[in-house]
Amino acid sequence: MQVPAPFEYERATSVDHAIELLNRLGSEARIIAGGHSLLPMMKLRMAAPEYIIDINDLSAELQYINISDNEIRIGALTRHQQLLESDELAAALPIFRDAEKVIADPVVRNKGTLGGSLCQADPSEDLSAVCDALDASCVIKGLDGERMVSMHDFHRGPYETAVADGEMLTEVRIPLRPNSSSAYHKVERRAGDWAVASAGAAVTMDGDVIADGRVGLCAVGPNLTNIEPISEALRGQAPSEELYARVGQIAADNSSPNTDTRGTAAYKTHLAKELTIRSLRKAVARATGTDTGAVA
Amino acid sequence: MQVTMTINGEEVSREVEPRTLLVHFLRDHVGLTGTHWGCDTSNCGTCVVWIDEEPVKSCTHLAAMAGGHAVRTVEGLEVDGELDPVQEGFIQCHGLQCGFCTPGMMMTARALLDRNPDPDEATIREAISGQICRCTGYSTIIRSIQWAASKERETAVELAGASNEGASA
Ligand SMILES: Cc1cc2nc3c(=O)[nH]c(=O)nc-3n(C[C@H](O)[C@H](O)[C@H](O)COP(=O)(O)OP(=O)(O)OC[C@H]3O[C@@H](n4cnc5c(N)ncnc54)[C@H](O)[C@@H]3O)c2cc1C
Ligand code: FES
Ligand code: FES
């Protein structure tokens, strides 16, 4: 039987209360959102916090998808299921629905949150790749108020984020640009499993050329945010299979996956390339209104 | 700590350690052993119960987090001696062999049919995709859920018919 080590349980009644608790209880306190990463880690004693601060009552403050003309703001406690089901989100940023369809299973998706996914900072977390591709920023709140950090600065390394002791993630902000779209492709061994590898792409078109493009990779190595050579290679180029192949190769060259039960390093590197190609192709097709609805 | 929640409509309160998982709270502290405990790693889904009408894996949920909420377990499917159509479906279509996965399957199925009274096969497969059955090969589970769905649709039509007759009389 796996049970967490003993801890004390506190339930936050507001974001300010959660921050006050985090500051009062110190570095041994951990927030619990969906608990679907934290509790498994606690069962395995990979985490043994002394205090757990439950933020699940804060849906009024932290659970929302607000779409304006130039930005989408998503509350940290927004569940996978809500990200999957929101038609407005799928229309503006189709990468979310692409990814959410293949993140875990429907029952896990009822609990797991956007904030938990990003704060877990597992290199296999699909939403990190999604938010990387979308050039998202994270709003971090502490006693001194809010600060914003880019996804690039948010993930400091595997299981490490810019959220300091006494702070929490409250919101993710994603810029909305005209003539843009996005897509996500994942290979998994079986329904509901973590990725063998996945890739997401977001592009902004300027007439016939790609004005701006980004790729986020998942499960093929740490620190894969903001792969600048990819954006450089895409900037100002007309979309073509040759371009996608070149960018796919850059993605593969930047990957450093491990061989494990999900596949060999060589296979995952191949996937990084192929899934980058497919995501770019799909994102461009969507942005230019030429998407046929084909899967890849 | 004292944890109080409603389980199948009844208020239940127990003194437990904060680290108590909901599945053990239900089975060991409240004595509701219908909810099964399998993989312990949120993969098999036999521990699925509802919290506020939503299926969750109770092996990956603290009892404390369920405090103040409404939990429904497989014991809460039958009402006043009458089986839920999902339970009937599992009997009619041999939806179980050893029965280990069954409580979780039925709770997920019930939640699905409450949201979508006429799901196609792909939708049913997707809904139970976080749950593992080692015996049935899933086909009979899917048939059981389809049986329950069509029975409920028939009942709904009959009820609507009866109330129309009532209105015209
Ligand atoms: C069976 C299974 C399959 C899965 N498959 C996938 C998959 O295919 N792809 C995928 O991407 N994920 C997968 N997941 C992970 C799932 O997405 C988790 O829900 C997610 O990783 C964590 O979200 P959570 O809300 O449960 O976070 P929690 O477990 O509650 O928290 C995770 C970490 O983040 C911290 N935290 C949470 N919220 C905040 C906040 N607002 N501010 C600061 N810190 C915070 C916690 O302290 C903890 O350290 C799977 C999980 C399971 C159990
Ligand atoms: S025991 Fe909970 S999912 Fe297997
Ligand atoms: S009936 Fe035996 S595991 Fe499903």
XYZ file of C-alpha atoms and ligand atoms in Angstrom:
526
model
C 0.000 0.000 0.000
C 1.329 3.409 -0.975
C 0.459 6.335 1.267
C 2.125 9.710 1.587
C 4.339 10.486 4.594
C 2.491 12.405 7.317
C 1.754 16.084 6.763
C -0.604 18.758 7.974
C -3.492 19.816 5.783
C -4.626 23.390 5.300
C -7.383 24.586 3.042
C -6.969 28.014 1.450
C -10.033 30.240 1.352
C -8.585 32.792 -1.086
C -5.453 33.372 -3.133
C -4.249 35.856 -0.510
C -4.867 33.280 2.196
C -2.907 30.662 0.245
C 0.016 33.063 -0.090
C -0.174 33.957 3.580
C -0.105 30.242 4.476
C 2.834 29.616 2.120
C 4.765 32.408 3.810
C 3.840 31.398 7.337
C 4.570 27.687 6.872
C 7.786 28.171 4.911
C 9.639 26.017 2.429
C 8.130 22.750 3.696
C 4.685 23.784 2.469
C 3.353 22.691 -0.913
C 0.241 23.647 -2.804
C -2.028 20.867 -3.960
C -4.157 21.502 -7.050
C -5.416 18.371 -8.842
C -2.902 16.326 -6.886
C -2.369 13.994 -9.830
C 1.343 14.624 -9.964
C 1.988 15.574 -6.340
C 0.205 12.658 -4.652
C 1.929 10.001 -6.794
C 5.276 11.647 -5.918
C 4.349 11.709 -2.233
C 3.340 8.056 -2.340
C 6.780 7.240 -3.720
C 8.436 9.555 -1.142
C 9.893 11.596 -3.970
C 8.116 14.444 -2.191
C 7.429 14.669 1.532
C 6.088 18.140 2.313
C 5.204 18.903 5.937
C 2.225 21.016 4.963
C -0.246 20.697 2.139
C -2.228 23.759 1.125
C -5.356 22.798 -0.778
C -6.367 25.450 -3.338
C -9.325 23.541 -4.791
C -11.857 25.889 -3.182
C -10.446 28.824 -5.165
C -12.304 28.157 -8.397
C -13.912 31.619 -8.324
C -10.464 33.226 -8.380
C -8.397 30.696 -10.306
C -10.631 28.772 -12.698
C -11.436 30.626 -15.908
C -10.634 31.021 -19.582
C -10.984 34.710 -20.468
C -10.616 35.597 -24.116
C -10.130 39.180 -25.284
C -9.075 40.578 -28.653
C -5.355 40.260 -28.156
C -4.904 37.857 -25.268
C -6.218 34.776 -23.520
C -5.919 34.536 -19.753
C -6.325 31.157 -18.124
C -6.552 30.655 -14.368
C -4.041 28.263 -12.798
C -6.742 25.977 -11.402
C -8.440 25.459 -14.776
C -8.819 21.703 -15.291
C -7.702 19.717 -18.311
C -11.349 18.906 -19.002
C -12.257 22.596 -19.266
C -9.329 23.245 -21.593
C -10.525 20.344 -23.746
C -14.183 21.332 -23.846
C -13.946 25.094 -24.398
C -15.038 25.764 -27.995
C -13.823 29.368 -27.774
C -10.362 28.202 -26.761
C -10.290 25.578 -29.512
C -11.282 28.228 -32.071
C -8.584 30.676 -30.978
C -5.809 28.225 -30.078
C -6.575 24.776 -31.552
C -3.332 23.406 -30.088
C -5.060 23.128 -26.695
C -7.739 20.720 -27.878
C -5.212 18.754 -29.954
C -3.130 18.250 -26.820
C -5.880 17.797 -24.257
C -7.469 14.982 -26.251
C -4.333 12.950 -25.596
C -3.350 14.094 -22.098
C -4.012 11.321 -19.587
C -7.581 9.959 -19.586
C -10.984 11.586 -19.041
C -11.104 10.810 -15.309
C -7.608 12.193 -14.659
C -8.517 15.217 -16.781
C -11.347 16.007 -14.352
C -8.735 16.810 -11.696
C -5.420 17.828 -13.286
C -4.875 21.555 -13.779
C -2.959 23.881 -16.060
C -1.107 25.381 -13.090
C -0.186 21.980 -11.698
C 1.100 20.852 -15.065
C 3.356 23.866 -15.501
C 4.549 23.901 -11.878
C 5.320 20.193 -11.953
C 7.845 21.080 -14.692
C 8.194 17.470 -15.746
C 9.858 17.489 -19.195
C 7.069 15.106 -20.281
C 4.280 17.539 -19.402
C 2.350 18.234 -22.603
C 0.972 21.612 -21.536
C 4.493 22.959 -21.046
C 5.207 22.292 -24.725
C 1.862 23.860 -25.645
C 2.576 27.006 -23.623
C 6.125 27.190 -25.024
C 4.840 27.078 -28.578
C 2.294 29.787 -27.771
C 4.857 32.129 -26.196
C 2.835 32.216 -22.973
C 3.716 34.138 -19.832
C 3.094 33.086 -16.261
C 1.719 35.338 -13.550
C 3.337 34.553 -10.210
C 1.920 36.061 -7.047
C 3.533 36.567 -3.651
C 3.295 38.897 -0.679
C 4.765 41.726 -2.766
C 2.219 41.386 -5.543
C 2.397 39.933 -9.031
C 5.213 39.424 -11.487
C 5.188 38.057 -15.007
C 7.747 35.650 -16.424
C 8.014 34.167 -19.895
C 7.738 30.385 -20.301
C 11.425 30.405 -21.118
C 12.267 31.873 -17.719
C 9.538 29.941 -15.914
C 11.062 26.516 -16.391
C 14.452 26.488 -14.725
C 15.071 22.810 -15.387
C 13.355 19.504 -14.724
C 10.967 19.885 -11.755
C 12.210 23.442 -11.158
C 10.331 26.655 -11.831
C 10.625 30.391 -11.206
C 7.963 30.130 -8.487
C 9.846 30.922 -5.253
C 8.954 29.886 -1.712
C 5.948 31.895 -0.593
C 4.691 32.396 -4.150
C 2.181 30.692 -6.397
C 1.222 30.626 -10.043
C -2.133 32.311 -10.567
C -2.551 32.781 -14.301
C -1.174 31.994 -17.737
C -1.401 34.690 -20.417
C -1.194 33.885 -24.086
C -0.944 36.553 -26.784
C -3.468 36.336 -29.632
C -2.182 37.447 -33.003
C -4.095 37.763 -36.272
C -3.400 35.293 -39.096
C -2.130 32.732 -36.629
C -2.801 29.153 -35.726
C -1.317 26.195 -33.933
C -1.294 22.392 -33.706
C -0.037 19.546 -31.525
C 1.015 15.984 -32.269
C 1.866 13.289 -29.760
C 2.892 9.657 -29.976
C 1.920 7.518 -26.996
C 2.177 3.789 -26.389
C -1.434 3.408 -25.382
C -4.451 5.603 -24.657
C -3.872 7.919 -21.720
C -0.144 7.406 -21.404
C 2.567 10.006 -21.176
C 4.186 10.953 -24.463
C 6.917 8.908 -26.089
C 7.471 12.318 -27.662
C 5.321 15.219 -28.756
C 5.633 18.537 -30.514
C 3.483 21.628 -30.809
C 3.801 24.454 -33.277
C 2.359 27.959 -33.517
C 2.733 30.205 -36.542
C 1.786 33.739 -37.540
C 1.466 34.373 -41.260
C 2.219 37.582 -43.143
C 0.668 37.020 -46.530
C 2.473 34.056 -48.050
C 5.306 33.889 -45.554
C 5.666 32.845 -41.950
C 6.205 36.028 -39.947
C 6.808 34.175 -36.727
C 6.864 30.533 -35.700
C 7.606 28.593 -32.525
C 7.879 24.932 -31.631
C 7.523 23.339 -28.200
C 8.823 19.829 -27.591
C 7.882 17.364 -24.893
C 9.589 14.255 -23.482
C 12.753 14.587 -25.551
C 14.966 16.284 -23.004
C 15.136 19.077 -20.443
C 15.164 22.807 -21.132
C 13.586 22.696 -24.551
C 11.836 26.030 -24.241
C 12.187 28.675 -26.876
C 14.397 26.881 -29.392
C 15.638 30.062 -31.030
C 17.202 28.426 -34.129
C 13.752 27.092 -35.013
C 12.144 30.504 -34.855
C 15.051 31.941 -36.845
C 14.725 29.297 -39.537
C 10.992 29.966 -39.909
C 11.033 33.769 -39.876
C 10.150 35.309 -43.235
C 10.093 31.977 -45.069
C 7.376 30.691 -47.360
C 5.952 27.447 -46.009
C 7.194 24.337 -47.841
C 7.866 20.696 -47.101
C 11.555 21.438 -47.452
C 11.323 24.153 -44.774
C 9.405 21.853 -42.416
C 12.022 19.134 -42.886
C 14.836 21.565 -42.119
C 13.078 22.803 -38.976
C 12.257 19.223 -37.974
C 15.953 18.451 -38.163
C 16.757 21.416 -35.890
C 14.218 20.051 -33.397
C 15.890 16.638 -33.550
C 19.346 18.180 -33.134
C 18.199 20.026 -30.015
C 16.671 16.920 -28.455
C 18.490 14.800 -25.913
C 16.073 12.036 -24.966
C 16.886 9.017 -22.839
C 16.282 5.443 -23.849
C 13.631 4.043 -21.526
C 10.599 1.755 -21.561
C 8.786 4.187 -23.866
C 11.372 3.940 -26.615
C 14.979 4.323 -27.632
C 16.702 7.676 -27.812
C 17.002 7.251 -31.587
C 13.271 6.629 -31.964
C 12.370 9.638 -29.820
C 14.757 11.847 -31.765
C 13.104 10.667 -34.959
C 9.720 11.527 -33.436
C 10.907 15.015 -32.441
C 11.641 15.647 -36.100
C 8.558 14.023 -37.580
C 6.099 15.498 -35.048
C 7.599 18.964 -35.516
C 7.043 18.610 -39.265
C 3.450 17.473 -38.811
C 2.617 20.198 -36.291
C 4.074 22.929 -38.472
C 2.254 21.630 -41.545
C -1.025 21.559 -39.647
C -0.552 24.954 -37.982
C 0.200 26.604 -41.331
C -2.760 24.874 -42.994
C -5.036 26.131 -40.239
C -3.615 29.654 -40.335
C -4.042 29.873 -44.111
C -7.474 28.271 -44.183
C -6.267 25.274 -46.195
C -6.686 22.666 -43.472
C -8.458 19.602 -44.810
C -9.000 18.120 -41.369
C -6.549 15.315 -42.128
C -4.899 13.875 -39.042
C -1.289 14.427 -39.969
C -8.266 15.738 11.647
C -12.044 15.541 11.418
C -13.255 14.957 7.856
C -16.934 15.332 7.064
C -18.524 14.656 3.696
C -21.767 13.375 2.250
C -21.523 9.848 0.931
C -24.442 8.613 -1.136
C -26.618 11.292 0.407
C -25.673 10.666 4.044
C -23.383 12.828 6.114
C -20.339 10.909 7.340
C -17.680 12.188 9.699
C -14.451 10.460 10.746
C -11.262 11.367 12.575
C -8.417 10.458 10.195
C -4.828 11.315 9.434
C -4.577 14.083 6.827
C -2.659 11.707 4.559
C -5.597 9.293 4.319
C -6.518 8.692 0.706
C -10.184 8.812 -0.221
C -10.206 5.165 -1.344
C -9.032 4.022 2.104
C -11.376 6.450 3.854
C -14.296 4.861 2.037
C -13.187 1.259 2.416
C -11.459 1.151 5.795
C -13.009 3.981 7.787
C -16.566 3.974 6.478
C -16.732 0.296 5.502
C -17.910 0.879 1.939
C -15.842 -1.777 0.206
C -17.690 -1.573 -3.099
C -15.063 0.891 -4.271
C -12.061 -1.202 -5.199
C -8.413 -0.448 -4.765
C -6.150 -1.766 -7.482
C -3.049 -0.275 -9.038
C -2.663 2.557 -6.513
C -1.128 4.634 -9.322
C -4.169 6.287 -10.954
C -3.979 3.982 -13.953
C -6.578 1.226 -13.516
C -9.665 3.217 -12.532
C -11.287 0.605 -10.319
C -11.297 3.201 -7.501
C -13.402 5.730 -9.432
C -16.051 7.500 -7.343
C -17.889 10.744 -7.920
C -17.108 13.973 -6.168
C -19.833 16.528 -6.838
C -21.058 14.468 -9.824
C -17.638 14.126 -11.404
C -15.729 10.826 -11.624
C -12.309 10.922 -9.958
C -9.712 8.304 -9.057
C -10.014 8.026 -5.288
C -6.526 6.499 -4.880
C -5.121 9.838 -6.015
C -7.318 12.058 -3.893
C -7.024 12.955 -0.237
C -10.058 12.268 1.923
C -9.422 15.726 3.388
C -9.843 17.305 -0.048
C -13.290 15.680 -0.304
C -14.351 17.254 2.997
C -17.519 19.290 2.545
C -18.246 17.665 -0.801
C -20.754 15.086 -2.030
C -19.256 11.684 -2.791
C -21.132 8.958 -4.620
C -19.863 5.397 -4.679
C -21.031 2.246 -6.413
C -23.201 1.523 -3.354
C -25.144 4.664 -4.221
C -26.192 3.441 -7.675
C -29.025 1.278 -6.402
C -31.910 3.311 -5.003
C -34.588 1.749 -2.757
C -33.768 -1.752 -3.898
C -33.919 -0.823 -7.564
C -30.802 -1.292 -9.599
C -29.517 1.495 -11.773
C -29.942 0.702 -15.495
C -26.141 0.618 -15.732
C -26.066 -2.180 -13.147
C -28.843 -3.999 -14.989
C -26.934 -3.600 -18.234
C -23.839 -5.210 -16.726
C -26.006 -8.180 -15.679
C -27.827 -8.439 -19.015
C -24.740 -8.190 -21.195
C -22.172 -9.974 -19.018
C -20.293 -6.746 -18.384
C -18.201 -8.431 -15.728
C -16.317 -11.623 -15.094
C -14.244 -11.313 -11.916
C -15.885 -7.973 -11.096
C -12.758 -6.228 -9.971
C -12.949 -3.318 -12.404
C -16.742 -3.137 -12.246
C -17.377 -0.432 -9.614
C -15.159 2.042 -11.426
C -16.554 1.118 -14.822
C -20.110 1.605 -13.616
C -19.443 4.965 -11.958
C -17.802 6.286 -15.114
C -20.608 4.853 -17.249
C -23.275 6.470 -15.070
C -21.528 9.853 -15.345
C -21.260 9.472 -19.116
C -24.951 8.649 -19.576
C -25.990 11.560 -17.355
C -24.170 13.902 -19.725
C -24.800 12.064 -22.985
C -27.854 9.765 -23.094
C -26.978 8.400 -26.545
C -23.221 7.923 -26.807
C -21.747 6.129 -29.800
C -19.266 3.316 -29.309
C -16.223 5.556 -29.765
C -17.505 7.910 -27.075
C -17.989 5.030 -24.641
C -14.517 3.696 -25.376
C -13.039 7.141 -24.775
C -14.959 7.555 -21.502
C -13.604 4.314 -20.035
C -10.141 4.685 -21.546
C -8.641 5.447 -18.124
C -9.849 2.125 -16.781
C -8.487 -1.355 -17.134
C -10.382 -4.626 -17.308
C -8.276 -7.776 -17.336
C -11.189 -10.127 -18.082
C -13.832 -9.000 -20.512
C -11.936 -7.572 -23.441
C -14.161 -4.475 -22.989
C -16.709 -5.488 -25.650
C -19.261 -6.693 -23.129
C -18.699 -3.607 -20.962
C -19.444 -1.407 -23.945
C -22.538 -3.468 -24.754
C -23.670 -3.172 -21.128
C -23.413 0.606 -21.253
C -25.238 0.672 -24.597
C -27.949 -1.525 -23.081
C -28.386 0.927 -20.203
C -28.471 3.878 -22.590
C -31.178 2.381 -24.775
C -33.216 1.275 -21.758
C -33.064 4.801 -20.381
C -34.074 6.311 -23.697
C -37.047 3.944 -23.889
C -38.057 4.829 -20.352
C -37.777 8.519 -21.179
C -40.023 8.067 -24.242
C -42.571 6.103 -22.159
C -42.564 8.760 -19.458
C -42.993 11.520 -22.030
C -45.847 9.523 -23.626
C -47.530 9.029 -20.270
C -47.308 12.687 -19.401
C -48.706 13.676 -22.830
C -51.662 11.346 -22.279
C -52.083 12.862 -18.847
C -52.139 16.332 -20.393
C -54.732 15.469 -23.059
C -57.046 13.678 -20.642
C -2.451 8.357 -14.981
C -1.930 9.720 -15.336
C -1.607 10.013 -16.661
C -1.121 11.268 -17.006
N -0.829 11.515 -18.314
C -0.376 12.727 -18.674
C -0.070 13.024 -20.021
O -0.248 12.198 -20.916
N 0.422 14.257 -20.320
C 0.579 15.228 -19.353
O 1.014 16.317 -19.683
N 0.286 14.982 -18.067
C -0.178 13.759 -17.711
N -0.490 13.521 -16.395
C -0.271 14.571 -15.392
C -1.501 15.416 -15.231
O -1.556 16.313 -16.311
C -1.420 16.165 -13.914
O -2.692 16.547 -13.612
C -0.522 17.384 -13.922
O 0.793 17.015 -14.145
C -0.463 18.094 -12.614
O -1.586 18.838 -12.401
P -2.251 18.814 -10.956
O -3.234 19.921 -10.925
O -2.734 17.465 -10.665
O -1.011 19.235 -10.035
P -0.612 18.792 -8.562
O -0.251 17.374 -8.524
O -1.637 19.268 -7.595
O 0.694 19.693 -8.389
C 1.872 19.458 -9.110
C 2.969 20.401 -8.598
O 2.645 21.741 -8.900
C 2.527 22.529 -7.734
N 1.408 23.448 -7.962
C 0.168 23.125 -8.408
N -0.554 24.252 -8.634
C 0.253 25.293 -8.302
C 0.078 26.709 -8.333
N -1.058 27.281 -8.737
N 1.114 27.495 -7.935
C 2.281 26.925 -7.536
N 2.498 25.598 -7.491
C 1.492 24.781 -7.875
C 2.337 21.555 -6.602
O 2.821 22.067 -5.387
C 3.144 20.368 -7.087
O 4.490 20.572 -6.800
C -0.956 12.269 -16.014
C -1.284 11.988 -14.692
C -1.761 10.735 -14.335
C -2.097 10.473 -12.919
S -6.484 2.063 -7.708
Fe -6.964 4.063 -8.335
S -6.627 4.018 -10.442
Fe -6.023 2.013 -9.817
S -14.218 -8.112 -14.910
Fe -12.320 -8.759 -14.164
S -11.129 -6.966 -14.388
Fe -12.918 -6.429 -15.384
